[in-house]
């Protein structure tokens, strides 16, 4: 699956930009609060508006403090998947239950320096694992291939039936890096600058998909 990140889109034309990637599987929406990460982007009102503007399932990536309080609003707004950061969550199992009860898939994200091992039981409650391959906060950074060890671990746990989740990667994915991520076992690839920095975003999605499938 390919999930273009609208962080690299033209925010003045978000509806059009969403529909410029019509073949995409998910539309990745980066919510940042200037506390959990240094950057500030968008929040619930924009997600509510986007939900009406496109049929592409919304993949909300919450880079915010106190997701225990705020995540459910994104599920109630109709997001398909809502991902919180394990580093910010107080009770990640409760968050997953709340998200699922509100009708969304529940996602858990780990920053590049955060190990998976302490969270293997928590991940049993989740539908998505988002492995960050850059420090969260900004688009256009370079891919950190060292996180692929976590992808391989997650892939193995899914393939052996210990976890049931989509393995997603976020940060620095482009034509040059997507193949190594695919080889490591990623199911869903977030791409911001590689899609919205291209002249034809829909064509960029098709190219990424073809490379990942090789
Ligand atoms: C970074 C965001 C990413 C970002 C990726 O904190 O979570 O989703 O949009 O951008 P690229 O693909 O340009 O690295
Ligand atoms: Zn993201």
mmCIF file with all atom_site columns, C-alpha atoms and ligand atoms in Angstrom:
data_model
loop_
_atom_site.group_PDB
_atom_site.id
_atom_site.type_symbol
_atom_site.label_atom_id
_atom_site.label_alt_id
_atom_site.label_comp_id
_atom_site.label_asym_id
_atom_site.label_entity_id
_atom_site.label_seq_id
_atom_site.pdbx_PDB_ins_code
_atom_site.Cartn_x
_atom_site.Cartn_y
_atom_site.Cartn_z
_atom_site.occupancy
_atom_site.B_iso_or_equiv
_atom_site.pdbx_formal_charge
_atom_site.auth_seq_id
_atom_site.auth_comp_id
_atom_site.auth_asym_id
_atom_site.auth_atom_id
_atom_site.pdbx_PDB_model_num
ATOM   1   C  CA  . UNK A 1 1   ? 0.000   0.000   0.000   1.00 0.00 ? 1   UNK A CA  1
ATOM   2   C  CA  . UNK A 1 2   ? 1.073   3.563   -0.694  1.00 0.00 ? 2   UNK A CA  1
ATOM   3   C  CA  . UNK A 1 3   ? 0.053   6.392   1.647   1.00 0.00 ? 3   UNK A CA  1
ATOM   4   C  CA  . UNK A 1 4   ? 0.967   9.848   0.317   1.00 0.00 ? 4   UNK A CA  1
ATOM   5   C  CA  . UNK A 1 5   ? 1.592   12.342  3.113   1.00 0.00 ? 5   UNK A CA  1
ATOM   6   C  CA  . UNK A 1 6   ? -0.191  15.644  2.653   1.00 0.00 ? 6   UNK A CA  1
ATOM   7   C  CA  . UNK A 1 7   ? 2.490   17.300  4.787   1.00 0.00 ? 7   UNK A CA  1
ATOM   8   C  CA  . UNK A 1 8   ? 4.239   18.010  1.474   1.00 0.00 ? 8   UNK A CA  1
ATOM   9   C  CA  . UNK A 1 9   ? 1.035   19.133  -0.314  1.00 0.00 ? 9   UNK A CA  1
ATOM   10  C  CA  . UNK A 1 10  ? -0.208  22.694  -0.890  1.00 0.00 ? 10  UNK A CA  1
ATOM   11  C  CA  . UNK A 1 11  ? -2.233  23.382  2.268   1.00 0.00 ? 11  UNK A CA  1
ATOM   12  C  CA  . UNK A 1 12  ? -4.232  26.104  0.504   1.00 0.00 ? 12  UNK A CA  1
ATOM   13  C  CA  . UNK A 1 13  ? -5.644  23.448  -1.867  1.00 0.00 ? 13  UNK A CA  1
ATOM   14  C  CA  . UNK A 1 14  ? -5.836  20.389  0.372   1.00 0.00 ? 14  UNK A CA  1
ATOM   15  C  CA  . UNK A 1 15  ? -9.014  18.964  -1.153  1.00 0.00 ? 15  UNK A CA  1
ATOM   16  C  CA  . UNK A 1 16  ? -7.592  19.073  -4.675  1.00 0.00 ? 16  UNK A CA  1
ATOM   17  C  CA  . UNK A 1 17  ? -4.259  17.742  -3.463  1.00 0.00 ? 17  UNK A CA  1
ATOM   18  C  CA  . UNK A 1 18  ? -5.970  14.779  -1.802  1.00 0.00 ? 18  UNK A CA  1
ATOM   19  C  CA  . UNK A 1 19  ? -7.683  13.926  -5.044  1.00 0.00 ? 19  UNK A CA  1
ATOM   20  C  CA  . UNK A 1 20  ? -4.477  14.336  -7.037  1.00 0.00 ? 20  UNK A CA  1
ATOM   21  C  CA  . UNK A 1 21  ? -3.423  10.933  -5.662  1.00 0.00 ? 21  UNK A CA  1
ATOM   22  C  CA  . UNK A 1 22  ? -6.636  9.102   -6.530  1.00 0.00 ? 22  UNK A CA  1
ATOM   23  C  CA  . UNK A 1 23  ? -4.930  5.673   -6.802  1.00 0.00 ? 23  UNK A CA  1
ATOM   24  C  CA  . UNK A 1 24  ? -3.467  5.848   -3.300  1.00 0.00 ? 24  UNK A CA  1
ATOM   25  C  CA  . UNK A 1 25  ? -4.493  3.342   -0.640  1.00 0.00 ? 25  UNK A CA  1
ATOM   26  C  CA  . UNK A 1 26  ? -4.444  5.686   2.358   1.00 0.00 ? 26  UNK A CA  1
ATOM   27  C  CA  . UNK A 1 27  ? -3.966  9.432   2.676   1.00 0.00 ? 27  UNK A CA  1
ATOM   28  C  CA  . UNK A 1 28  ? -1.446  10.077  5.448   1.00 0.00 ? 28  UNK A CA  1
ATOM   29  C  CA  . UNK A 1 29  ? -2.282  13.093  7.611   1.00 0.00 ? 29  UNK A CA  1
ATOM   30  C  CA  . UNK A 1 30  ? 0.473   14.352  9.919   1.00 0.00 ? 30  UNK A CA  1
ATOM   31  C  CA  . UNK A 1 31  ? -0.912  16.012  13.037  1.00 0.00 ? 31  UNK A CA  1
ATOM   32  C  CA  . UNK A 1 32  ? 1.800   17.885  14.997  1.00 0.00 ? 32  UNK A CA  1
ATOM   33  C  CA  . UNK A 1 33  ? 1.333   19.958  18.125  1.00 0.00 ? 33  UNK A CA  1
ATOM   34  C  CA  . UNK A 1 34  ? 4.650   21.808  18.574  1.00 0.00 ? 34  UNK A CA  1
ATOM   35  C  CA  . UNK A 1 35  ? 5.110   19.909  21.860  1.00 0.00 ? 35  UNK A CA  1
ATOM   36  C  CA  . UNK A 1 36  ? 5.699   16.233  21.084  1.00 0.00 ? 36  UNK A CA  1
ATOM   37  C  CA  . UNK A 1 37  ? 7.556   17.444  17.983  1.00 0.00 ? 37  UNK A CA  1
ATOM   38  C  CA  . UNK A 1 38  ? 8.921   20.943  17.323  1.00 0.00 ? 38  UNK A CA  1
ATOM   39  C  CA  . UNK A 1 39  ? 6.645   21.528  14.330  1.00 0.00 ? 39  UNK A CA  1
ATOM   40  C  CA  . UNK A 1 40  ? 2.978   22.566  14.175  1.00 0.00 ? 40  UNK A CA  1
ATOM   41  C  CA  . UNK A 1 41  ? 0.710   21.413  11.350  1.00 0.00 ? 41  UNK A CA  1
ATOM   42  C  CA  . UNK A 1 42  ? -3.020  20.771  11.494  1.00 0.00 ? 42  UNK A CA  1
ATOM   43  C  CA  . UNK A 1 43  ? -5.667  19.302  13.737  1.00 0.00 ? 43  UNK A CA  1
ATOM   44  C  CA  . UNK A 1 44  ? -9.172  17.974  13.990  1.00 0.00 ? 44  UNK A CA  1
ATOM   45  C  CA  . UNK A 1 45  ? -11.073 20.642  11.993  1.00 0.00 ? 45  UNK A CA  1
ATOM   46  C  CA  . UNK A 1 46  ? -8.834  20.038  8.982   1.00 0.00 ? 46  UNK A CA  1
ATOM   47  C  CA  . UNK A 1 47  ? -9.272  16.271  9.269   1.00 0.00 ? 47  UNK A CA  1
ATOM   48  C  CA  . UNK A 1 48  ? -13.055 16.714  9.455   1.00 0.00 ? 48  UNK A CA  1
ATOM   49  C  CA  . UNK A 1 49  ? -12.944 18.845  6.312   1.00 0.00 ? 49  UNK A CA  1
ATOM   50  C  CA  . UNK A 1 50  ? -10.652 16.416  4.474   1.00 0.00 ? 50  UNK A CA  1
ATOM   51  C  CA  . UNK A 1 51  ? -12.942 13.539  5.328   1.00 0.00 ? 51  UNK A CA  1
ATOM   52  C  CA  . UNK A 1 52  ? -15.678 15.246  3.317   1.00 0.00 ? 52  UNK A CA  1
ATOM   53  C  CA  . UNK A 1 53  ? -13.331 16.196  0.486   1.00 0.00 ? 53  UNK A CA  1
ATOM   54  C  CA  . UNK A 1 54  ? -12.031 12.731  -0.408  1.00 0.00 ? 54  UNK A CA  1
ATOM   55  C  CA  . UNK A 1 55  ? -12.970 9.045   -0.411  1.00 0.00 ? 55  UNK A CA  1
ATOM   56  C  CA  . UNK A 1 56  ? -9.377  7.929   0.228   1.00 0.00 ? 56  UNK A CA  1
ATOM   57  C  CA  . UNK A 1 57  ? -9.190  6.392   3.727   1.00 0.00 ? 57  UNK A CA  1
ATOM   58  C  CA  . UNK A 1 58  ? -7.462  8.817   6.108   1.00 0.00 ? 58  UNK A CA  1
ATOM   59  C  CA  . UNK A 1 59  ? -4.405  7.601   8.004   1.00 0.00 ? 59  UNK A CA  1
ATOM   60  C  CA  . UNK A 1 60  ? -3.946  10.087  10.852  1.00 0.00 ? 60  UNK A CA  1
ATOM   61  C  CA  . UNK A 1 61  ? -0.477  10.123  12.396  1.00 0.00 ? 61  UNK A CA  1
ATOM   62  C  CA  . UNK A 1 62  ? -0.705  11.936  15.705  1.00 0.00 ? 62  UNK A CA  1
ATOM   63  C  CA  . UNK A 1 63  ? 2.632   13.427  16.725  1.00 0.00 ? 63  UNK A CA  1
ATOM   64  C  CA  . UNK A 1 64  ? 1.101   15.019  19.798  1.00 0.00 ? 64  UNK A CA  1
ATOM   65  C  CA  . UNK A 1 65  ? 1.280   14.925  23.572  1.00 0.00 ? 65  UNK A CA  1
ATOM   66  C  CA  . UNK A 1 66  ? -1.594  13.348  25.483  1.00 0.00 ? 66  UNK A CA  1
ATOM   67  C  CA  . UNK A 1 67  ? -2.996  11.106  22.735  1.00 0.00 ? 67  UNK A CA  1
ATOM   68  C  CA  . UNK A 1 68  ? -4.967  9.407   25.549  1.00 0.00 ? 68  UNK A CA  1
ATOM   69  C  CA  . UNK A 1 69  ? -7.195  12.482  25.443  1.00 0.00 ? 69  UNK A CA  1
ATOM   70  C  CA  . UNK A 1 70  ? -7.124  13.527  21.794  1.00 0.00 ? 70  UNK A CA  1
ATOM   71  C  CA  . UNK A 1 71  ? -6.892  10.409  19.619  1.00 0.00 ? 71  UNK A CA  1
ATOM   72  C  CA  . UNK A 1 72  ? -10.526 9.381   19.870  1.00 0.00 ? 72  UNK A CA  1
ATOM   73  C  CA  . UNK A 1 73  ? -11.689 12.623  18.223  1.00 0.00 ? 73  UNK A CA  1
ATOM   74  C  CA  . UNK A 1 74  ? -9.921  11.598  15.020  1.00 0.00 ? 74  UNK A CA  1
ATOM   75  C  CA  . UNK A 1 75  ? -11.663 8.228   15.054  1.00 0.00 ? 75  UNK A CA  1
ATOM   76  C  CA  . UNK A 1 76  ? -14.990 9.945   15.583  1.00 0.00 ? 76  UNK A CA  1
ATOM   77  C  CA  . UNK A 1 77  ? -14.167 12.273  12.683  1.00 0.00 ? 77  UNK A CA  1
ATOM   78  C  CA  . UNK A 1 78  ? -14.078 9.212   10.434  1.00 0.00 ? 78  UNK A CA  1
ATOM   79  C  CA  . UNK A 1 79  ? -10.368 8.545   10.109  1.00 0.00 ? 79  UNK A CA  1
ATOM   80  C  CA  . UNK A 1 80  ? -9.766  5.006   8.845   1.00 0.00 ? 80  UNK A CA  1
ATOM   81  C  CA  . UNK A 1 81  ? -6.616  4.519   10.943  1.00 0.00 ? 81  UNK A CA  1
ATOM   82  C  CA  . UNK A 1 82  ? -5.444  6.599   13.895  1.00 0.00 ? 82  UNK A CA  1
ATOM   83  C  CA  . UNK A 1 83  ? -1.811  6.202   14.955  1.00 0.00 ? 83  UNK A CA  1
ATOM   84  C  CA  . UNK A 1 84  ? -0.427  7.446   18.264  1.00 0.00 ? 84  UNK A CA  1
ATOM   85  C  CA  . UNK A 1 85  ? 3.171   7.506   19.465  1.00 0.00 ? 85  UNK A CA  1
ATOM   86  C  CA  . UNK A 1 86  ? 4.096   5.005   22.138  1.00 0.00 ? 86  UNK A CA  1
ATOM   87  C  CA  . UNK A 1 87  ? 6.510   7.584   23.593  1.00 0.00 ? 87  UNK A CA  1
ATOM   88  C  CA  . UNK A 1 88  ? 3.569   9.932   24.281  1.00 0.00 ? 88  UNK A CA  1
ATOM   89  C  CA  . UNK A 1 89  ? 0.878   7.459   25.317  1.00 0.00 ? 89  UNK A CA  1
ATOM   90  C  CA  . UNK A 1 90  ? 0.116   6.824   29.004  1.00 0.00 ? 90  UNK A CA  1
ATOM   91  C  CA  . UNK A 1 91  ? -2.189  3.832   28.471  1.00 0.00 ? 91  UNK A CA  1
ATOM   92  C  CA  . UNK A 1 92  ? -1.706  2.578   24.905  1.00 0.00 ? 92  UNK A CA  1
ATOM   93  C  CA  . UNK A 1 93  ? -3.944  -0.475  25.375  1.00 0.00 ? 93  UNK A CA  1
ATOM   94  C  CA  . UNK A 1 94  ? -6.852  1.713   26.443  1.00 0.00 ? 94  UNK A CA  1
ATOM   95  C  CA  . UNK A 1 95  ? -6.221  4.036   23.495  1.00 0.00 ? 95  UNK A CA  1
ATOM   96  C  CA  . UNK A 1 96  ? -6.401  1.078   21.089  1.00 0.00 ? 96  UNK A CA  1
ATOM   97  C  CA  . UNK A 1 97  ? -9.653  -0.124  22.629  1.00 0.00 ? 97  UNK A CA  1
ATOM   98  C  CA  . UNK A 1 98  ? -11.165 3.373   22.459  1.00 0.00 ? 98  UNK A CA  1
ATOM   99  C  CA  . UNK A 1 99  ? -10.138 3.811   18.827  1.00 0.00 ? 99  UNK A CA  1
ATOM   100 C  CA  . UNK A 1 100 ? -11.565 0.455   17.802  1.00 0.00 ? 100 UNK A CA  1
ATOM   101 C  CA  . UNK A 1 101 ? -14.783 1.101   19.724  1.00 0.00 ? 101 UNK A CA  1
ATOM   102 C  CA  . UNK A 1 102 ? -15.117 4.366   17.781  1.00 0.00 ? 102 UNK A CA  1
ATOM   103 C  CA  . UNK A 1 103 ? -14.825 2.428   14.516  1.00 0.00 ? 103 UNK A CA  1
ATOM   104 C  CA  . UNK A 1 104 ? -11.211 3.141   13.545  1.00 0.00 ? 104 UNK A CA  1
ATOM   105 C  CA  . UNK A 1 105 ? -8.147  0.982   13.152  1.00 0.00 ? 105 UNK A CA  1
ATOM   106 C  CA  . UNK A 1 106 ? -5.606  1.586   15.901  1.00 0.00 ? 106 UNK A CA  1
ATOM   107 C  CA  . UNK A 1 107 ? -1.986  2.361   15.068  1.00 0.00 ? 107 UNK A CA  1
ATOM   108 C  CA  . UNK A 1 108 ? 1.102   2.562   17.263  1.00 0.00 ? 108 UNK A CA  1
ATOM   109 C  CA  . UNK A 1 109 ? 4.221   4.417   16.147  1.00 0.00 ? 109 UNK A CA  1
ATOM   110 C  CA  . UNK A 1 110 ? 7.817   4.166   17.311  1.00 0.00 ? 110 UNK A CA  1
ATOM   111 C  CA  . UNK A 1 111 ? 10.472  6.830   16.791  1.00 0.00 ? 111 UNK A CA  1
ATOM   112 C  CA  . UNK A 1 112 ? 13.781  5.643   15.275  1.00 0.00 ? 112 UNK A CA  1
ATOM   113 C  CA  . UNK A 1 113 ? 15.411  5.214   18.700  1.00 0.00 ? 113 UNK A CA  1
ATOM   114 C  CA  . UNK A 1 114 ? 12.486  3.421   20.355  1.00 0.00 ? 114 UNK A CA  1
ATOM   115 C  CA  . UNK A 1 115 ? 12.814  -0.376  20.560  1.00 0.00 ? 115 UNK A CA  1
ATOM   116 C  CA  . UNK A 1 116 ? 9.922   -2.737  19.815  1.00 0.00 ? 116 UNK A CA  1
ATOM   117 C  CA  . UNK A 1 117 ? 10.603  -5.404  22.448  1.00 0.00 ? 117 UNK A CA  1
ATOM   118 C  CA  . UNK A 1 118 ? 8.969   -3.632  25.441  1.00 0.00 ? 118 UNK A CA  1
ATOM   119 C  CA  . UNK A 1 119 ? 5.742   -3.210  23.461  1.00 0.00 ? 119 UNK A CA  1
ATOM   120 C  CA  . UNK A 1 120 ? 5.135   -6.639  21.967  1.00 0.00 ? 120 UNK A CA  1
ATOM   121 C  CA  . UNK A 1 121 ? 2.169   -7.324  24.262  1.00 0.00 ? 121 UNK A CA  1
ATOM   122 C  CA  . UNK A 1 122 ? 0.758   -3.842  23.673  1.00 0.00 ? 122 UNK A CA  1
ATOM   123 C  CA  . UNK A 1 123 ? 0.998   -4.400  19.919  1.00 0.00 ? 123 UNK A CA  1
ATOM   124 C  CA  . UNK A 1 124 ? -1.406  -7.341  20.185  1.00 0.00 ? 124 UNK A CA  1
ATOM   125 C  CA  . UNK A 1 125 ? -4.123  -4.696  20.586  1.00 0.00 ? 125 UNK A CA  1
ATOM   126 C  CA  . UNK A 1 126 ? -3.108  -2.759  17.475  1.00 0.00 ? 126 UNK A CA  1
ATOM   127 C  CA  . UNK A 1 127 ? -3.933  -2.980  13.770  1.00 0.00 ? 127 UNK A CA  1
ATOM   128 C  CA  . UNK A 1 128 ? -0.990  -0.949  12.492  1.00 0.00 ? 128 UNK A CA  1
ATOM   129 C  CA  . UNK A 1 129 ? 2.651   -0.516  13.505  1.00 0.00 ? 129 UNK A CA  1
ATOM   130 C  CA  . UNK A 1 130 ? 4.183   2.688   12.128  1.00 0.00 ? 130 UNK A CA  1
ATOM   131 C  CA  . UNK A 1 131 ? 7.966   2.487   12.141  1.00 0.00 ? 131 UNK A CA  1
ATOM   132 C  CA  . UNK A 1 132 ? 9.479   5.977   11.834  1.00 0.00 ? 132 UNK A CA  1
ATOM   133 C  CA  . UNK A 1 133 ? 12.462  6.065   9.484   1.00 0.00 ? 133 UNK A CA  1
ATOM   134 C  CA  . UNK A 1 134 ? 13.230  9.733   10.275  1.00 0.00 ? 134 UNK A CA  1
ATOM   135 C  CA  . UNK A 1 135 ? 12.890  11.729  13.490  1.00 0.00 ? 135 UNK A CA  1
ATOM   136 C  CA  . UNK A 1 136 ? 9.244   12.840  13.409  1.00 0.00 ? 136 UNK A CA  1
ATOM   137 C  CA  . UNK A 1 137 ? 8.569   16.505  12.769  1.00 0.00 ? 137 UNK A CA  1
ATOM   138 C  CA  . UNK A 1 138 ? 9.466   17.369  9.198   1.00 0.00 ? 138 UNK A CA  1
ATOM   139 C  CA  . UNK A 1 139 ? 9.149   16.059  5.669   1.00 0.00 ? 139 UNK A CA  1
ATOM   140 C  CA  . UNK A 1 140 ? 12.053  15.753  3.276   1.00 0.00 ? 140 UNK A CA  1
ATOM   141 C  CA  . UNK A 1 141 ? 14.568  14.110  5.642   1.00 0.00 ? 141 UNK A CA  1
ATOM   142 C  CA  . UNK A 1 142 ? 16.897  11.227  4.762   1.00 0.00 ? 142 UNK A CA  1
ATOM   143 C  CA  . UNK A 1 143 ? 15.855  7.607   5.246   1.00 0.00 ? 143 UNK A CA  1
ATOM   144 C  CA  . UNK A 1 144 ? 17.408  5.849   8.290   1.00 0.00 ? 144 UNK A CA  1
ATOM   145 C  CA  . UNK A 1 145 ? 17.978  2.279   7.115   1.00 0.00 ? 145 UNK A CA  1
ATOM   146 C  CA  . UNK A 1 146 ? 18.864  1.080   10.638  1.00 0.00 ? 146 UNK A CA  1
ATOM   147 C  CA  . UNK A 1 147 ? 15.154  1.000   11.536  1.00 0.00 ? 147 UNK A CA  1
ATOM   148 C  CA  . UNK A 1 148 ? 14.664  -1.860  9.071   1.00 0.00 ? 148 UNK A CA  1
ATOM   149 C  CA  . UNK A 1 149 ? 15.722  -4.284  11.821  1.00 0.00 ? 149 UNK A CA  1
ATOM   150 C  CA  . UNK A 1 150 ? 12.471  -3.373  13.595  1.00 0.00 ? 150 UNK A CA  1
ATOM   151 C  CA  . UNK A 1 151 ? 10.555  -3.914  10.371  1.00 0.00 ? 151 UNK A CA  1
ATOM   152 C  CA  . UNK A 1 152 ? 12.099  -7.382  9.992   1.00 0.00 ? 152 UNK A CA  1
ATOM   153 C  CA  . UNK A 1 153 ? 11.204  -8.243  13.590  1.00 0.00 ? 153 UNK A CA  1
ATOM   154 C  CA  . UNK A 1 154 ? 7.602   -7.085  13.111  1.00 0.00 ? 154 UNK A CA  1
ATOM   155 C  CA  . UNK A 1 155 ? 7.335   -8.924  9.781   1.00 0.00 ? 155 UNK A CA  1
ATOM   156 C  CA  . UNK A 1 156 ? 8.483   -12.144 11.423  1.00 0.00 ? 156 UNK A CA  1
ATOM   157 C  CA  . UNK A 1 157 ? 5.994   -11.760 14.304  1.00 0.00 ? 157 UNK A CA  1
ATOM   158 C  CA  . UNK A 1 158 ? 3.164   -11.158 11.844  1.00 0.00 ? 158 UNK A CA  1
ATOM   159 C  CA  . UNK A 1 159 ? 4.152   -14.024 9.559   1.00 0.00 ? 159 UNK A CA  1
ATOM   160 C  CA  . UNK A 1 160 ? 4.329   -16.432 12.512  1.00 0.00 ? 160 UNK A CA  1
ATOM   161 C  CA  . UNK A 1 161 ? 0.917   -15.358 13.796  1.00 0.00 ? 161 UNK A CA  1
ATOM   162 C  CA  . UNK A 1 162 ? 2.134   -13.620 16.963  1.00 0.00 ? 162 UNK A CA  1
ATOM   163 C  CA  . UNK A 1 163 ? 0.855   -10.226 15.784  1.00 0.00 ? 163 UNK A CA  1
ATOM   164 C  CA  . UNK A 1 164 ? -1.849  -9.240  13.329  1.00 0.00 ? 164 UNK A CA  1
ATOM   165 C  CA  . UNK A 1 165 ? -1.037  -5.817  11.986  1.00 0.00 ? 165 UNK A CA  1
ATOM   166 C  CA  . UNK A 1 166 ? -0.050  -3.746  8.975   1.00 0.00 ? 166 UNK A CA  1
ATOM   167 C  CA  . UNK A 1 167 ? 3.644   -2.827  9.028   1.00 0.00 ? 167 UNK A CA  1
ATOM   168 C  CA  . UNK A 1 168 ? 3.939   0.781   7.880   1.00 0.00 ? 168 UNK A CA  1
ATOM   169 C  CA  . UNK A 1 169 ? 7.031   2.931   7.391   1.00 0.00 ? 169 UNK A CA  1
ATOM   170 C  CA  . UNK A 1 170 ? 7.272   6.717   7.412   1.00 0.00 ? 170 UNK A CA  1
ATOM   171 C  CA  . UNK A 1 171 ? 10.096  9.032   6.468   1.00 0.00 ? 171 UNK A CA  1
ATOM   172 C  CA  . UNK A 1 172 ? 12.469  9.343   3.538   1.00 0.00 ? 172 UNK A CA  1
ATOM   173 C  CA  . UNK A 1 173 ? 10.657  6.858   1.312   1.00 0.00 ? 173 UNK A CA  1
ATOM   174 C  CA  . UNK A 1 174 ? 11.336  7.513   -2.378  1.00 0.00 ? 174 UNK A CA  1
ATOM   175 C  CA  . UNK A 1 175 ? 12.300  5.675   -5.575  1.00 0.00 ? 175 UNK A CA  1
ATOM   176 C  CA  . UNK A 1 176 ? 15.759  4.960   -4.152  1.00 0.00 ? 176 UNK A CA  1
ATOM   177 C  CA  . UNK A 1 177 ? 14.755  3.685   -0.695  1.00 0.00 ? 177 UNK A CA  1
ATOM   178 C  CA  . UNK A 1 178 ? 11.413  1.930   -1.154  1.00 0.00 ? 178 UNK A CA  1
ATOM   179 C  CA  . UNK A 1 179 ? 12.891  -1.349  -2.385  1.00 0.00 ? 179 UNK A CA  1
ATOM   180 C  CA  . UNK A 1 180 ? 15.004  -1.975  0.750   1.00 0.00 ? 180 UNK A CA  1
ATOM   181 C  CA  . UNK A 1 181 ? 11.948  -1.223  2.894   1.00 0.00 ? 181 UNK A CA  1
ATOM   182 C  CA  . UNK A 1 182 ? 9.839   -3.605  0.806   1.00 0.00 ? 182 UNK A CA  1
ATOM   183 C  CA  . UNK A 1 183 ? 12.505  -6.312  1.111   1.00 0.00 ? 183 UNK A CA  1
ATOM   184 C  CA  . UNK A 1 184 ? 12.464  -5.908  4.905   1.00 0.00 ? 184 UNK A CA  1
ATOM   185 C  CA  . UNK A 1 185 ? 8.723   -6.610  4.918   1.00 0.00 ? 185 UNK A CA  1
ATOM   186 C  CA  . UNK A 1 186 ? 6.872   -3.293  4.931   1.00 0.00 ? 186 UNK A CA  1
ATOM   187 C  CA  . UNK A 1 187 ? 3.171   -3.466  3.931   1.00 0.00 ? 187 UNK A CA  1
ATOM   188 C  CA  . UNK A 1 188 ? 2.406   0.254   3.705   1.00 0.00 ? 188 UNK A CA  1
ATOM   189 C  CA  . UNK A 1 189 ? 4.740   3.042   2.598   1.00 0.00 ? 189 UNK A CA  1
ATOM   190 C  CA  . UNK A 1 190 ? 4.198   6.674   3.568   1.00 0.00 ? 190 UNK A CA  1
ATOM   191 C  CA  . UNK A 1 191 ? 5.711   9.130   1.083   1.00 0.00 ? 191 UNK A CA  1
ATOM   192 C  CA  . UNK A 1 192 ? 5.441   12.899  1.317   1.00 0.00 ? 192 UNK A CA  1
ATOM   193 C  CA  . UNK A 1 193 ? 8.017   14.780  -0.702  1.00 0.00 ? 193 UNK A CA  1
ATOM   194 C  CA  . UNK A 1 194 ? 8.454   11.884  -3.149  1.00 0.00 ? 194 UNK A CA  1
ATOM   195 C  CA  . UNK A 1 195 ? 4.767   12.171  -4.111  1.00 0.00 ? 195 UNK A CA  1
ATOM   196 C  CA  . UNK A 1 196 ? 3.822   15.819  -3.703  1.00 0.00 ? 196 UNK A CA  1
ATOM   197 C  CA  . UNK A 1 197 ? 7.230   17.071  -4.825  1.00 0.00 ? 197 UNK A CA  1
ATOM   198 C  CA  . UNK A 1 198 ? 6.692   15.282  -8.147  1.00 0.00 ? 198 UNK A CA  1
ATOM   199 C  CA  . UNK A 1 199 ? 5.162   16.990  -11.155 1.00 0.00 ? 199 UNK A CA  1
ATOM   200 C  CA  . UNK A 1 200 ? 2.477   14.294  -11.365 1.00 0.00 ? 200 UNK A CA  1
ATOM   201 C  CA  . UNK A 1 201 ? 1.651   12.956  -7.859  1.00 0.00 ? 201 UNK A CA  1
ATOM   202 C  CA  . UNK A 1 202 ? -0.561  10.124  -9.175  1.00 0.00 ? 202 UNK A CA  1
ATOM   203 C  CA  . UNK A 1 203 ? 2.246   8.954   -11.455 1.00 0.00 ? 203 UNK A CA  1
ATOM   204 C  CA  . UNK A 1 204 ? 4.677   9.119   -8.515  1.00 0.00 ? 204 UNK A CA  1
ATOM   205 C  CA  . UNK A 1 205 ? 2.344   6.829   -6.541  1.00 0.00 ? 205 UNK A CA  1
ATOM   206 C  CA  . UNK A 1 206 ? 2.223   4.348   -9.442  1.00 0.00 ? 206 UNK A CA  1
ATOM   207 C  CA  . UNK A 1 207 ? 6.025   4.354   -9.735  1.00 0.00 ? 207 UNK A CA  1
ATOM   208 C  CA  . UNK A 1 208 ? 6.517   3.789   -6.011  1.00 0.00 ? 208 UNK A CA  1
ATOM   209 C  CA  . UNK A 1 209 ? 3.983   0.958   -6.047  1.00 0.00 ? 209 UNK A CA  1
ATOM   210 C  CA  . UNK A 1 210 ? 5.751   -0.726  -8.970  1.00 0.00 ? 210 UNK A CA  1
ATOM   211 C  CA  . UNK A 1 211 ? 9.141   -0.465  -7.232  1.00 0.00 ? 211 UNK A CA  1
ATOM   212 C  CA  . UNK A 1 212 ? 7.784   -1.834  -3.962  1.00 0.00 ? 212 UNK A CA  1
ATOM   213 C  CA  . UNK A 1 213 ? 6.219   -4.806  -5.768  1.00 0.00 ? 213 UNK A CA  1
ATOM   214 C  CA  . UNK A 1 214 ? 9.445   -5.818  -7.497  1.00 0.00 ? 214 UNK A CA  1
HETATM 215 C  C1  . LIG B 2 .   ? 7.424   13.281  9.426   1.00 0.00 ? 1   LIG B C1  1
HETATM 216 C  C2  . LIG B 2 .   ? 6.075   12.812  8.990   1.00 0.00 ? 1   LIG B C2  1
HETATM 217 C  C3  . LIG B 2 .   ? 6.066   12.159  7.669   1.00 0.00 ? 1   LIG B C3  1
HETATM 218 C  C4  . LIG B 2 .   ? 6.464   13.057  6.527   1.00 0.00 ? 1   LIG B C4  1
HETATM 219 C  C5  . LIG B 2 .   ? 7.242   12.200  5.576   1.00 0.00 ? 1   LIG B C5  1
HETATM 220 O  O1  . LIG B 2 .   ? 7.415   13.526  10.777  1.00 0.00 ? 1   LIG B O1  1
HETATM 221 O  O2  . LIG B 2 .   ? 5.540   11.883  9.911   1.00 0.00 ? 1   LIG B O2  1
HETATM 222 O  O3  . LIG B 2 .   ? 4.803   11.564  7.383   1.00 0.00 ? 1   LIG B O3  1
HETATM 223 O  O4  . LIG B 2 .   ? 5.402   13.631  5.842   1.00 0.00 ? 1   LIG B O4  1
HETATM 224 O  O5  . LIG B 2 .   ? 7.777   13.008  4.592   1.00 0.00 ? 1   LIG B O5  1
HETATM 225 P  P1  . LIG B 2 .   ? 8.856   12.445  3.563   1.00 0.00 ? 1   LIG B P1  1
HETATM 226 O  O6  . LIG B 2 .   ? 8.220   11.336  2.822   1.00 0.00 ? 1   LIG B O6  1
HETATM 227 O  O7  . LIG B 2 .   ? 9.157   13.628  2.716   1.00 0.00 ? 1   LIG B O7  1
HETATM 228 O  O8  . LIG B 2 .   ? 10.032  11.992  4.386   1.00 0.00 ? 1   LIG B O8  1
HETATM 229 ZN ZN1 . LIG B 2 .   ? 3.727   10.750  9.296   1.00 0.00 ? 2   LIG B ZN1 1
#
